């Protein structure tokens, strides 16, 4: 991932970012950072980049021309097809959050535009900017510090930057709780002792203690976050009444990706933030007064809608109200155990080699064409390529030849499973899914998959793997 910071103070930005972890990540080629001096692009004889605002008022404005040309110079040299965003840092922007950092970390090229004086001529912003971001409700003397904050928060989510991907995920804000207090040696300092539970070695008790501390701290310091946390916990309790049916929604909450759009005693409507998919569970008492339906109508006015219904009861209602059609009827199969699956068919778990000598490994962008040559599923090809790029797919190889693959959908379900006809009946699908499930378990997830309700082979495979199937179907409506 590359960061391009458009600024009048390139040294300030580079001096700050080329030290510490971001600097090391650049040296190790995990990320790229460049500062582009906007002043280099001015056409003014005196190198000026600012002028008085029309209509009067205090201060000066950065002019459109140098900003536009600086931005264009970066965009023109980016390879085609790279995922890019142009962020203008401004107190008038949307608040920067961990969620935004995650969203930006999915780009390949991030341009950050730093304003100075009283801001930038609106016309150039309209032409180049994709996101307006503020790092807080205060005013800095320029956008450089804000841009550096964003680069730092996004860079640490890029795989390999932290050396330890788990810590990037389990820290503050994952699931709306602040982090618990931490202690290191010595056991006693200034008469203060480390809480005894942390010395007990009892992992479960430590986990419970930490959760309690995190909750208390969040309630005291960030009541706004605590309220969201409680709403999600109550939502989860509602979903747990039918946990096989609702595991996609429960996992969405567990991963910190859920936004509650509507909640009542009988119903829940969530947005999965990564994919934008909406999940609906339950049913209203009176379908003629369906409040969640009104929210869905508004969502539909804002663009394309993809909605997953849990159970058949609301299908007709959604068809009539929203003119959506069922695109897939499927049943959810869940790995309810916490311990890893036995590795049948895999004789070397460390390198994922099967009894018959197939090697299973993560797919990279170079494998994209081989996967798509075989792909028979109904997801768009660009989507499959994106899953590969994100590292969410695995392939099985024999003598370097791709024979099958599996993936994790962006909303978290295991899927995209395929085995080439020449390699079927060798338990390859089982081996691929075992690897996928066990990796999910290692990350502390509850792996699940959604299989087309009429796909007998897939249903049988889930049974063989020991997954539990929900009796009620899911309906993808598009
Ligand atoms: N530029 C000046 N103040 C800022 C802020 N709070 N956030 C982002 N950019 C800024």
Short mmCIF file of N, CA and C and ligand atoms in Angstrom, two decimals, residues 89-91 133-136 138-143 146, ligand 1:
data_model
loop_
_atom_site.label_atom_id
_atom_site.label_comp_id
_atom_site.label_asym_id
_atom_site.label_seq_id
_atom_site.Cartn_x
_atom_site.Cartn_y
_atom_site.Cartn_z
N UNK A 89 -8.00 16.18 4.53
CA UNK A 89 -8.13 16.27 5.98
C UNK A 89 -8.57 17.67 6.36
N UNK A 90 -9.67 17.72 7.07
CA UNK A 90 -10.29 19.01 7.39
C UNK A 90 -11.18 18.87 8.61
N UNK A 91 -11.26 19.92 9.45
CA UNK A 91 -12.18 19.82 10.59
C UNK A 91 -13.63 19.68 10.14
N UNK A 133 -12.17 13.99 5.84
CA UNK A 133 -11.95 13.36 7.15
C UNK A 133 -11.41 14.36 8.17
N UNK A 134 -12.00 14.33 9.37
CA UNK A 134 -11.50 15.13 10.49
C UNK A 134 -10.97 14.19 11.56
N UNK A 135 -9.87 14.57 12.20
CA UNK A 135 -9.36 13.70 13.27
C UNK A 135 -9.89 14.14 14.63
N UNK A 136 -10.76 15.11 14.69
CA UNK A 136 -11.34 15.50 15.98
C UNK A 136 -11.89 16.90 15.93
N UNK A 138 -11.37 19.90 16.85
CA UNK A 138 -10.47 20.98 17.21
C UNK A 138 -9.80 21.41 15.92
N UNK A 139 -9.18 22.58 15.95
CA UNK A 139 -8.59 23.08 14.71
C UNK A 139 -7.07 23.12 14.83
N UNK A 140 -6.41 22.44 13.90
CA UNK A 140 -4.95 22.45 13.86
C UNK A 140 -4.50 23.56 12.91
N UNK A 141 -3.18 23.86 12.93
CA UNK A 141 -2.71 24.94 12.05
C UNK A 141 -2.63 24.47 10.60
N UNK A 142 -2.63 23.17 10.38
CA UNK A 142 -2.61 22.65 9.01
C UNK A 142 -2.99 21.18 9.04
N UNK A 143 -3.11 20.58 7.87
CA UNK A 143 -3.58 19.20 7.82
C UNK A 143 -2.49 18.15 8.03
N UNK A 146 -2.85 15.76 10.97
CA UNK A 146 -4.01 14.89 10.76
C UNK A 146 -3.66 13.80 9.75
N1 LIG B 1 -6.89 20.35 9.75
C1 LIG B 1 -6.98 21.24 10.75
N2 LIG B 1 -7.63 20.72 11.79
C2 LIG B 1 -7.94 19.44 11.45
C3 LIG B 1 -8.65 18.40 12.10
N3 LIG B 1 -9.15 18.52 13.32
N4 LIG B 1 -8.80 17.23 11.43
C4 LIG B 1 -8.32 17.10 10.20
N5 LIG B 1 -7.67 18.05 9.54
C5 LIG B 1 -7.47 19.22 10.15
#
